[in-house]
Short mmCIF file of C-alpha atoms in Angstrom, two decimals:
data_model
loop_
_atom_site.label_atom_id
_atom_site.label_comp_id
_atom_site.label_asym_id
_atom_site.label_seq_id
_atom_site.Cartn_x
_atom_site.Cartn_y
_atom_site.Cartn_z
CA ALA A 873 117.77 151.48 183.18
CA GLN A 874 117.41 148.51 180.90
CA ARG A 875 117.68 148.68 177.15
CA VAL A 876 117.54 146.23 174.26
CA THR A 877 119.06 146.97 170.88
CA GLN A 878 118.33 145.11 167.68
CA PRO A 879 120.57 146.78 165.12
CA GLU A 880 118.92 145.35 162.01
CA LYS A 881 115.45 146.44 161.02
CA LEU A 882 115.32 143.98 158.14
CA LEU A 883 117.31 140.86 157.40
CA SER A 884 116.94 138.95 154.14
CA VAL A 885 118.47 135.51 153.66
CA PHE A 886 118.08 132.73 151.14
CA LYS A 887 116.38 129.50 152.09
CA GLY A 888 118.93 127.10 153.51
CA ALA A 889 121.35 129.85 154.53
CA PRO A 890 122.31 130.44 158.17
CA VAL A 891 120.46 133.11 160.11
CA GLU A 892 121.70 135.30 162.92
CA LEU A 893 119.47 137.97 164.43
CA LYS A 894 121.45 140.26 166.67
CA CYS A 895 120.41 141.46 170.11
CA ASN A 896 122.44 143.48 172.58
CA TYR A 897 121.25 144.55 175.97
CA SER A 898 122.09 146.96 178.74
CA TYR A 899 121.19 146.01 182.30
CA SER A 900 123.06 146.27 185.58
CA GLY A 901 121.84 143.04 187.18
CA SER A 902 121.36 139.47 186.00
CA PRO A 903 118.98 139.64 183.04
CA GLU A 904 116.39 137.20 181.88
CA LEU A 905 116.28 137.26 178.11
CA PHE A 906 113.70 136.11 175.65
CA TRP A 907 113.03 135.99 171.95
CA TYR A 908 109.47 136.59 170.78
CA VAL A 909 108.20 136.03 167.26
CA GLN A 910 105.25 137.47 165.41
CA TYR A 911 104.15 135.71 162.24
CA SER A 912 101.97 137.57 159.76
CA ARG A 913 98.51 138.25 161.21
CA GLN A 914 99.28 136.36 164.41
CA ARG A 915 99.87 137.44 167.97
CA LEU A 916 103.23 137.86 169.58
CA GLN A 917 104.44 134.53 170.93
CA LEU A 918 107.36 133.37 173.00
CA LEU A 919 110.02 131.62 170.93
CA LEU A 920 112.60 130.81 173.55
CA ARG A 921 114.02 131.78 176.94
CA HIS A 922 117.70 131.92 177.78
CA ILE A 923 117.08 130.26 181.14
CA SER A 924 115.88 127.04 179.56
CA ARG A 925 118.68 126.78 176.97
CA GLU A 926 116.26 125.15 174.58
CA SER A 927 116.07 124.90 170.82
CA ILE A 928 112.73 125.78 169.29
CA LYS A 929 112.02 125.34 165.57
CA GLY A 930 115.76 124.95 165.09
CA PHE A 931 116.53 128.31 166.70
CA THR A 932 119.00 128.71 169.54
CA ALA A 933 120.26 131.71 171.46
CA ASP A 934 123.18 131.93 173.84
CA LEU A 935 123.54 134.57 176.48
CA ASN A 936 126.98 136.18 176.35
CA LYS A 937 127.33 138.31 179.45
CA GLY A 938 130.76 139.59 178.43
CA GLU A 939 129.42 141.01 175.18
CA THR A 940 125.95 141.65 176.63
CA SER A 941 124.43 139.85 173.68
CA PHE A 942 121.71 137.30 173.09
CA HIS A 943 121.83 136.63 169.36
CA LEU A 944 119.30 134.27 167.78
CA LYS A 945 120.69 131.69 165.37
CA LYS A 946 119.48 129.01 163.03
CA PRO A 947 121.79 126.99 160.77
CA PHE A 948 119.38 126.63 157.84
CA ALA A 949 116.60 129.15 157.22
CA GLN A 950 113.17 127.98 156.10
CA GLU A 951 110.53 130.05 154.31
CA GLU A 952 108.18 129.64 157.29
CA ASP A 953 110.73 131.46 159.46
CA SER A 954 109.79 134.73 157.77
CA ALA A 955 108.38 136.86 160.60
CA MET A 956 109.08 139.74 162.95
CA TYR A 957 111.47 138.84 165.77
CA TYR A 958 111.73 140.75 169.04
CA CYS A 959 114.39 140.38 171.67
CA ALA A 960 113.20 141.17 175.19
CA LEU A 961 114.80 141.59 178.59
CA SER A 962 113.10 141.06 181.90
CA GLY A 963 114.60 142.88 184.82
CA ARG A 964 113.66 144.67 188.00
CA SER A 965 112.52 148.25 187.62
CA GLY A 966 113.17 150.95 190.21
CA ALA A 967 110.07 149.91 192.11
CA GLY A 968 111.46 146.42 192.52
CA SER A 969 109.07 144.82 190.09
CA TYR A 970 109.89 143.07 186.89
CA GLN A 971 109.23 144.61 183.53
CA LEU A 972 109.77 143.38 180.02
CA THR A 973 111.73 145.68 177.72
CA PHE A 974 111.58 144.96 174.01
CA GLY A 975 113.87 145.84 171.18
CA LYS A 976 112.42 147.45 168.07
CA GLY A 977 112.38 144.15 166.24
CA THR A 978 113.99 142.64 163.16
CA LYS A 979 111.94 141.55 160.20
CA LEU A 980 113.33 138.31 158.81
CA SER A 981 112.57 137.59 155.19
CA VAL A 982 113.57 134.19 153.82
CA ILE A 983 113.89 134.19 150.05
CA PRO A 984 112.88 130.94 148.32
CA GLU B 291 89.04 129.18 177.19
CA THR B 292 92.78 129.29 177.59
CA GLY B 293 94.95 132.09 176.28
CA VAL B 294 94.75 135.84 176.70
CA THR B 295 91.75 137.58 175.19
CA GLN B 296 91.37 141.31 174.63
CA SER B 297 88.38 143.44 173.76
CA PRO B 298 87.53 145.28 171.67
CA THR B 299 89.76 144.42 168.73
CA HIS B 300 89.44 147.86 167.15
CA LEU B 301 88.35 151.22 168.49
CA ILE B 302 88.12 154.76 167.16
CA LYS B 303 87.99 157.65 169.62
CA THR B 304 88.13 161.41 169.42
CA ARG B 305 90.93 163.44 170.96
CA GLY B 306 90.10 164.32 174.58
CA GLN B 307 87.86 161.32 175.14
CA GLN B 308 88.47 158.48 177.56
CA VAL B 309 88.84 154.79 176.68
CA THR B 310 88.78 151.49 178.56
CA LEU B 311 90.41 148.38 177.15
CA ARG B 312 89.83 144.93 178.63
CA CYS B 313 91.88 141.81 179.03
CA SER B 314 91.19 138.30 180.31
CA SER B 315 94.32 136.58 181.52
CA GLN B 316 95.24 133.04 180.71
CA SER B 317 93.91 130.59 183.29
CA GLY B 318 96.28 130.27 186.25
CA HIS B 319 98.15 133.51 185.51
CA ASN B 320 98.15 136.08 188.31
CA THR B 321 100.36 138.69 186.68
CA VAL B 322 99.20 140.92 183.87
CA SER B 323 101.04 143.65 182.03
CA TRP B 324 100.09 146.14 179.35
CA TYR B 325 102.12 147.37 176.41
CA GLN B 326 101.75 150.05 173.77
CA GLN B 327 103.04 149.19 170.32
CA ALA B 328 103.28 152.07 167.89
CA LEU B 329 103.63 151.32 164.19
CA GLY B 330 107.10 150.00 163.39
CA GLN B 331 108.17 149.84 167.03
CA GLY B 332 108.56 147.15 169.63
CA PRO B 333 106.04 146.95 172.47
CA GLN B 334 106.61 149.51 175.25
CA PHE B 335 105.85 148.59 178.83
CA ILE B 336 103.02 150.63 180.38
CA PHE B 337 102.48 148.89 183.72
CA GLN B 338 102.12 145.55 185.45
CA TYR B 339 99.66 144.19 188.01
CA TYR B 340 100.22 141.34 190.42
CA ARG B 341 97.37 140.17 192.64
CA GLU B 342 95.40 143.38 192.00
CA GLU B 343 98.25 145.73 192.88
CA GLU B 344 100.30 147.75 190.42
CA ASN B 345 103.90 146.62 190.89
CA GLY B 346 105.69 148.21 187.99
CA ARG B 347 105.24 151.17 185.69
CA GLY B 348 106.97 152.34 182.56
CA ASN B 349 107.43 155.87 181.31
CA PHE B 350 103.76 156.72 180.76
CA PRO B 351 101.83 159.67 182.22
CA PRO B 352 99.22 159.24 184.99
CA ARG B 353 96.36 159.50 182.50
CA PHE B 354 97.23 155.86 181.74
CA SER B 355 95.78 153.84 184.60
CA GLY B 356 94.72 150.28 185.20
CA LEU B 357 92.94 147.77 187.34
CA GLN B 358 93.26 144.08 187.99
CA PHE B 359 90.27 142.18 189.32
CA PRO B 360 90.10 139.18 191.69
CA ASN B 361 89.70 136.86 188.72
CA TYR B 362 92.95 138.37 187.36
CA SER B 363 91.24 140.06 184.41
CA SER B 364 92.41 143.60 183.81
CA GLU B 365 91.52 146.99 182.38
CA LEU B 366 93.61 149.74 180.88
CA ASN B 367 92.10 153.22 181.06
CA VAL B 368 93.40 156.18 179.13
CA ASN B 369 92.03 159.66 179.85
CA ALA B 370 92.26 162.80 177.74
CA LEU B 371 93.24 160.91 174.62
CA GLU B 372 95.87 162.41 172.36
CA LEU B 373 96.57 161.67 168.71
CA ASP B 374 99.87 160.00 169.70
CA ASP B 375 97.96 157.45 171.76
CA SER B 376 96.97 155.77 168.50
CA ALA B 377 98.64 152.36 168.71
CA LEU B 378 98.14 148.66 169.26
CA TYR B 379 97.65 147.95 172.97
CA LEU B 380 98.78 144.53 174.09
CA CYS B 381 97.94 142.67 177.24
CA ALA B 382 100.15 139.85 178.47
CA SER B 383 99.85 137.48 181.39
CA SER B 384 102.28 135.29 183.27
CA PRO B 385 102.03 132.70 186.05
CA THR B 386 104.58 134.64 188.10
CA ALA B 387 106.72 137.72 187.65
CA THR B 388 108.39 136.50 184.51
CA LEU B 389 110.64 133.52 184.58
CA TYR B 390 108.32 131.69 182.25
CA GLY B 391 107.76 134.51 179.80
CA TYR B 392 104.49 136.16 178.98
CA THR B 393 101.50 135.04 176.92
CA PHE B 394 100.19 137.85 174.77
CA GLY B 395 96.76 138.71 173.54
CA SER B 396 96.05 139.82 169.98
CA GLY B 397 95.74 143.42 171.03
CA THR B 398 93.32 146.31 170.66
CA ARG B 399 93.99 148.71 167.81
CA LEU B 400 93.14 152.21 169.08
CA THR B 401 92.84 155.08 166.62
CA VAL B 402 92.48 158.61 167.98
CA VAL B 403 91.16 161.18 165.52
#
């Protein structure tokens, strides 16, 4: 079974402070991990994928297989980063197909 | 139009009724999946379709069923609605199984009374 845990329901930081949104996963194979973001009144959208090792809007995330973590980081928070963030894992289900498992999400609030 | 579109945006049904939700995949995407998002929770995987065949299912009862059509649009059907089925239902499409991530629609808000 695959599971994604986001331990913080809410994270408040001051503008300009570093941000780290935690994500831990449980999966027996090689996972594909993603971060999705949902801004107020907007649809869920892909922020970044571990496979591409990219930086989007200043955010990065490194897959740590030893700690089974995929934490999302940004050195300096901006007010426009305030949103709901979901960590997600894509892995093969028992039927051999892929499925996307989401964490419960962390609401990031950046204080001006 | 590019992007994933879902209809209707809102729906109110009575317990015991049946409902059909619709989704148009993003152009070029042959995989579609459906999610249920209860208030305050992350999306939960219902099932996935690839080239008109169901190829993955989450922990949902058989009264949740779906279809994918040759144009890759999709339907989610829920029979014998229960109060707990009230949620936001999200459709997402992908060009393949998942390496590229999914593109989500805005969802259908279903309220069962």
